Every structure is written in structure tokens, then in C-alpha cells.
Coordinates of C-alpha atoms in Angstrom, one line a residue:
X1437 CA 154.3 41.5 129.1
X1438 CA 152.5 41.4 125.8
X1439 CA 150.3 44.3 126.9
X1440 CA 153.3 46.3 127.8
X1441 CA 154.9 45.5 124.4
X1442 CA 151.7 46.5 122.6
X1443 CA 151.5 49.8 124.6
X1444 CA 155.1 50.6 123.8
X1445 CA 154.5 49.7 120.1
X1446 CA 151.5 52.0 120.0
X1447 CA 153.4 54.8 121.6
X1448 CA 156.3 54.4 119.2
X1449 CA 153.8 54.5 116.2
X1450 CA 152.1 57.6 117.6
X1451 CA 155.5 59.3 118.0
X1452 CA 156.4 58.4 114.5
X1453 CA 153.1 59.9 113.2
X1454 CA 153.8 63.1 115.1
X1455 CA 157.3 63.3 113.7
X1456 CA 156.0 62.9 110.2
X1457 CA 153.2 65.5 110.7
X1458 CA 155.8 67.9 112.1
X1459 CA 157.5 68.0 108.8
X1460 CA 156.6 71.2 107.0
X1461 CA 155.3 69.7 103.8
X1462 CA 153.2 67.0 105.5
X1463 CA 151.9 69.6 108.0
X1464 CA 150.8 71.9 105.1
X1465 CA 149.1 69.0 103.3
X1466 CA 147.3 68.1 106.5
X1467 CA 146.1 71.7 107.1
X1468 CA 145.0 71.9 103.5
X1469 CA 142.9 68.7 103.8
X1470 CA 141.5 69.9 107.1
X1471 CA 140.5 73.2 105.5
X1472 CA 138.9 71.5 102.5
X1473 CA 136.9 69.3 105.0
X1474 CA 135.8 72.4 106.9
X1475 CA 134.7 74.1 103.7
X1476 CA 132.8 71.1 102.4
X1477 CA 131.0 70.3 105.7
X1478 CA 130.6 73.9 106.8
X1479 CA 128.9 75.0 103.5
X1480 CA 126.5 72.1 103.7
X1481 CA 125.6 73.0 107.4
X1482 CA 125.2 76.6 106.4
X1483 CA 122.7 75.6 103.7
X1484 CA 120.8 73.4 106.1
X1485 CA 120.6 76.2 108.7
X1486 CA 119.4 78.8 106.2
X1487 CA 116.8 76.3 104.8
X1488 CA 115.6 75.5 108.4
X1489 CA 115.2 79.1 109.2
X1490 CA 113.1 79.6 106.0
X1491 CA 110.8 76.8 107.1
X1492 CA 110.7 77.8 110.8
X1493 CA 107.6 79.1 112.6
X1494 CA 109.1 82.5 113.1
X1495 CA 109.9 82.9 109.5
X1496 CA 106.4 81.7 108.5
X1497 CA 105.0 84.9 110.0
X1498 CA 106.9 86.9 107.4
X1499 CA 105.9 87.3 103.7
X1500 CA 107.7 85.3 101.1
X1501 CA 109.9 88.2 100.0
X1502 CA 111.3 88.9 103.5
X1503 CA 111.8 85.2 104.2
X1504 CA 113.9 84.7 101.0
X1505 CA 115.9 87.9 101.6
X1506 CA 116.7 86.9 105.2
X1507 CA 117.6 83.4 104.2
X1508 CA 120.1 84.7 101.7
X1509 CA 121.6 87.1 104.3
X1510 CA 122.0 84.2 106.9
X1511 CA 123.6 81.9 104.3
X1512 CA 126.1 84.6 103.3
X1513 CA 127.1 85.3 106.9
X1514 CA 127.6 81.6 107.6
X1515 CA 129.6 81.1 104.4
X1516 CA 132.0 83.9 105.5
X1517 CA 132.3 82.3 109.0
X1518 CA 133.2 78.9 107.4
X1519 CA 135.8 80.5 105.1
X1520 CA 137.4 82.3 108.1
X1521 CA 137.6 79.0 110.0
X1522 CA 139.3 77.3 107.0
X1523 CA 141.8 80.2 106.8
X1524 CA 142.6 79.9 110.5
X1525 CA 143.2 76.2 110.1
X1526 CA 145.6 76.9 107.2
X1527 CA 147.6 79.0 109.5
X1528 CA 146.5 82.6 108.8
X1529 CA 146.5 84.8 111.9
X1530 CA 143.1 86.4 112.3
X1531 CA 144.4 89.8 113.2
X1532 CA 146.6 90.0 110.1
X1533 CA 143.8 88.6 108.0
X1534 CA 141.3 91.1 109.4
X1535 CA 143.6 94.0 108.5
X1536 CA 144.1 92.6 105.0
X1537 CA 140.4 92.0 104.7
X1538 CA 139.6 95.5 105.7
X1539 CA 142.0 96.9 103.1
X1540 CA 140.6 94.6 100.4
X1541 CA 137.1 95.4 101.5
X1542 CA 137.7 99.2 101.0
X1543 CA 139.2 98.5 97.6
X1544 CA 136.3 96.3 96.6
X1545 CA 133.8 98.7 98.1
X1546 CA 135.1 101.5 95.9
X1547 CA 135.0 99.3 92.9
X1548 CA 131.5 97.9 93.6
X1549 CA 129.7 101.0 94.9
X1550 CA 126.8 100.2 92.6
X1551 CA 126.5 96.7 93.9
X1552 CA 126.6 97.8 97.5
X1553 CA 124.0 100.5 96.8
X1554 CA 121.8 97.7 95.3
X1555 CA 122.1 95.7 98.5
X1556 CA 121.2 98.7 100.6
X1557 CA 118.3 99.4 98.2
X1558 CA 117.1 95.8 98.6
X1559 CA 117.1 96.1 102.4
X1560 CA 115.1 99.3 102.2
X1561 CA 112.6 97.7 99.8
X1562 CA 112.1 94.8 102.2
X1563 CA 112.0 97.0 105.3
X1564 CA 109.7 99.8 104.1
X1565 CA 107.6 97.6 101.7
X1566 CA 106.7 100.1 98.9
X1567 CA 105.5 97.1 97.1
X1568 CA 105.3 93.3 97.4
X1569 CA 105.3 90.3 95.1
X1570 CA 102.3 90.4 92.7
X1571 CA 101.9 94.2 92.9
X1572 CA 101.7 96.2 89.6
X1573 CA 104.1 99.2 89.9
X1574 CA 105.8 101.9 87.9
X1575 CA 109.4 102.5 88.9
X1576 CA 112.5 103.9 87.1
X1577 CA 110.3 104.5 84.0
X1578 CA 109.1 100.9 83.8
X1579 CA 105.7 99.5 84.6
X1580 CA 105.0 95.8 85.4
X1581 CA 104.0 93.2 87.9
X1582 CA 106.6 92.4 90.6
X1583 CA 107.7 88.8 90.2
X1584 CA 110.9 88.7 92.4
X1585 CA 112.6 91.0 94.9
X1586 CA 116.3 89.9 95.2
X1587 CA 119.2 91.2 97.1
X1588 CA 120.5 93.2 94.1
X1589 CA 117.6 93.4 91.6
X1590 CA 113.8 93.6 91.5
X1591 CA 112.2 91.8 88.5
X1592 CA 109.1 93.1 86.8
X1593 CA 106.9 91.4 84.1
X1594 CA 105.4 94.0 81.8
X1595 CA 101.8 93.6 80.5
X1596 CA 103.2 92.4 77.1
X1597 CA 105.2 89.7 79.0
X1598 CA 108.6 91.2 79.0
X1599 CA 111.0 90.6 81.8
X1600 CA 112.6 93.8 83.2
X1601 CA 115.3 93.7 85.8
X1602 CA 115.7 97.0 87.8
X1603 CA 118.6 97.6 90.3
X1604 CA 117.3 98.0 93.8
X1605 CA 119.6 101.0 94.2
X1606 CA 117.7 102.8 91.4
X1607 CA 114.3 101.8 92.9
X1608 CA 115.2 103.1 96.4
X1609 CA 116.1 106.5 94.9
X1610 CA 113.2 107.0 92.5
X1611 CA 109.4 107.6 92.7
X1612 CA 107.5 104.3 92.9
X1613 CA 103.8 104.2 91.9
X1614 CA 102.0 101.2 93.3
X1615 CA 98.7 100.5 91.6
X1616 CA 97.9 97.5 93.7
X1617 CA 97.9 99.0 97.2
X1618 CA 94.2 99.8 97.2
X1619 CA 91.4 97.5 96.2
X1620 CA 89.7 100.1 94.0
X1621 CA 90.9 102.6 91.3
X1622 CA 89.3 105.6 89.6
X1623 CA 89.1 105.9 85.8
X1624 CA 88.7 109.3 84.2
X1625 CA 87.3 109.3 80.6
X1626 CA 87.8 112.5 78.7
X1627 CA 85.7 113.2 75.6
X1628 CA 85.1 116.2 73.4
X1629 CA 81.6 117.2 72.0
X1630 CA 80.7 119.9 69.6
X1631 CA 79.3 123.2 70.7
X1632 CA 76.1 122.4 68.9
X1633 CA 75.6 119.1 70.9
X1634 CA 73.3 119.1 74.0
X1635 CA 75.3 118.9 77.1
X1636 CA 72.4 117.2 79.0
X1637 CA 72.1 114.5 76.3
X1638 CA 75.8 113.9 76.5
X1639 CA 75.6 113.6 80.3
X1640 CA 72.8 111.1 80.0
X1641 CA 74.7 109.0 77.5
X1642 CA 77.8 108.8 79.6
X1643 CA 75.9 108.0 82.8
X1644 CA 73.9 105.4 80.9
X1645 CA 77.1 103.8 79.7
X1646 CA 78.4 103.7 83.3
X1647 CA 75.1 102.0 84.5
X1648 CA 75.3 99.5 81.6
X1649 CA 78.6 98.1 82.9
X1650 CA 78.0 96.2 86.2
X1651 CA 81.7 96.2 87.1
X1652 CA 81.5 100.0 87.7
X1653 CA 80.9 100.7 91.4
X1654 CA 77.9 102.6 92.6
X1655 CA 79.7 103.9 95.7
X1656 CA 81.3 106.3 94.9
X1657 CA 78.8 106.9 92.1
X1658 CA 79.8 107.8 88.5
X1659 CA 80.1 111.5 87.9
X1660 CA 80.0 113.6 84.7
X1661 CA 81.5 117.1 84.5
X1662 CA 82.4 119.7 82.0
X1663 CA 86.2 120.2 82.0
X1664 CA 87.0 122.8 79.3
X1665 CA 85.9 125.0 76.5
X1666 CA 88.2 124.4 73.6
X1667 CA 88.5 126.1 70.3
X1668 CA 86.1 123.7 68.5
X1669 CA 84.8 121.5 71.2
X1670 CA 83.6 121.2 74.8
X1671 CA 85.6 118.9 77.1
X1672 CA 83.4 116.5 79.1
X1673 CA 84.6 113.9 81.7
X1674 CA 83.1 110.7 83.0
X1675 CA 84.6 109.6 86.3
X1676 CA 84.0 106.1 87.7
X1677 CA 85.4 103.8 90.3
X1678 CA 86.2 100.1 89.7
X1679 CA 88.0 97.2 91.4
X1680 CA 91.6 96.9 90.6
X1681 CA 91.3 93.8 88.5
X1682 CA 88.5 95.3 86.4
X1683 CA 90.4 98.5 85.4
X1684 CA 91.4 97.8 81.9
X1685 CA 88.4 95.7 80.9
X1686 CA 86.1 98.6 82.0
X1687 CA 88.3 101.2 80.3
X1688 CA 88.1 99.5 76.9
X1689 CA 84.4 98.7 77.2
X1690 CA 83.3 102.3 78.1
X1691 CA 85.3 103.8 75.3
X1692 CA 83.5 101.5 72.8
X1693 CA 80.0 102.1 74.4
X1694 CA 80.4 105.9 74.4
X1695 CA 81.3 106.0 70.7
X1696 CA 78.3 103.8 69.8
X1697 CA 75.8 105.7 71.9
X1698 CA 77.2 109.2 70.8
X1699 CA 76.6 108.1 67.2
X1700 CA 73.1 106.8 68.0
X1701 CA 72.1 110.1 69.7
X1702 CA 73.8 112.3 67.0
X1703 CA 76.3 113.7 69.4
X1704 CA 79.3 114.8 67.4
X1705 CA 82.9 114.2 68.5
X1706 CA 84.8 117.0 66.7
X1707 CA 88.1 116.4 65.1
X1708 CA 90.7 118.7 63.7
X1709 CA 89.8 120.0 60.2
X1710 CA 91.7 122.1 57.7
X1711 CA 89.7 124.3 55.3
X1712 CA 91.7 125.2 52.2
X1713 CA 90.3 128.1 50.1
X1714 CA 91.8 128.5 46.6
X1715 CA 91.4 131.8 44.8
X1716 CA 92.2 132.7 41.2

């Protein structure tokens, strides 16, 4: 009898709860609380899934740039799914919401064409790999080391330690020069000597300077050539190959050595002169 009374009491309580929840205001509050709960838990789950993907074995095979890019894409897709679930709980019909979303999407797309082009540009950079993190590149009139490749922007650090942010849409539509792709680079040194100077002596000096710097590669070997006959000088070029990391140090060193050795050998480097004759 007591069990029957307890069962009837529980049934009555449950019916009362349903009657209360059936009221419009209470029902709305319940849906709002449920939607908040879905958003809170869903976003946390989305972050965990994105983080686990980044640390997974399949993602470990990719470089850091691609992993980070895909992690962001996965997180955004999951966030959108969570928001859609919350809206459905609130009572929005998915078909109506899809039509409204499409209309809003077109409007936002027209307003944010630059942003969308940057996303597309970021995808192209990651897919075709014109450069990677740590490469020294020139793009959109800026030269620097790539420190970050994001969804919207690529960040470069210039040699004088300036941070430059370039839109991915601009990078994907411009010429990109990557100085780090190959292990070695060629340096061309152009000098001018007077017509009175010995070309053979000048060649010996330049090749001697190249042999003096051990960072200059012997294969390909340094080469000296005459490049031009100018109005008051002869153009002569020293061409050498070096490792990428030695480029600037070798460049500055050879310029100094050539000037010192030209002076020692009496090889004149002509400079523009203006002769003024005054007559009375």
C-alpha cells in the first residue's frame, strides 16, 4: 500500500513538473539553459578534439604549419556544429535557419571579400608550399624570415627585427622569391677598374680574395669575367658560390678584401670626376 502510494505520489509530481515545463515562459527558460549547456560543453569538446588531432600520429607526419592550419579549420567546423545544435534546442527550424544563414552568408561574403580571399590564399600557401616556417622570402615588396603562417595572414621578421604582417590573399597573387629553398646561393661582385690597370692583375686579386675566404665553395669554382667597357672604367665581375647561411658574411668580407688588395696592387677603382676649366 505504501509502495502504491509512493508510486502515485511520484507520478503526480512528474505530471506537475511536465505541466510547469509546458508553460511557455518556463519552457523557454529550460531551452535557453539547455542551449547554454550545449555551448559550454560543446566548445570544450571541440577544443579537446582539435588538440588531440594536433598531437595525433597522422598529424605528426605533417609540418608544424599544416598541423596548426588544419587544427584551426577543425575547431571552426566543430564550433559551427555546436552553435547549430544550440539553435535547434532553442526551437529554430534547421530549414528556415539554413535559408537565413545562406542569405546572411552572401551578405557577409560580399562585405568580407578580402577576408575570404585571405583564407583561400592561406589554403593555397599551405597546399602548394612556396615557403615554410623559417624561410627567408621576398613577397609583396617585403623581405624577411617567415615566423608564422596563419589562416588570414603570414608574418615576416625583417633583418632589422621588424614584424611585418602580409595578407595571404596578397601573397597568393604576387611573385614570391624564396632564398632558403636551396642550400647554396651565388654572389656576383661587380667592380670597376681603370683602363690603365692590368686586367690580369685584377683577376688574380679577385681570385686570391675568393681563395682567402674558406666559406666560398670550390665547386662550382669562383669565376672572374669582364662584363662591360664603360666611359671611364672596365667592368669586372667575381662570381662565387656559398652556403645560404654564409651569404651576407662572405659578401661584406669580399668587398673589404678587394678594396684593400686593389690598393696594395695599385689597381685604381675610378670614380666620377668633374673637370672645371675657367677662362678669362
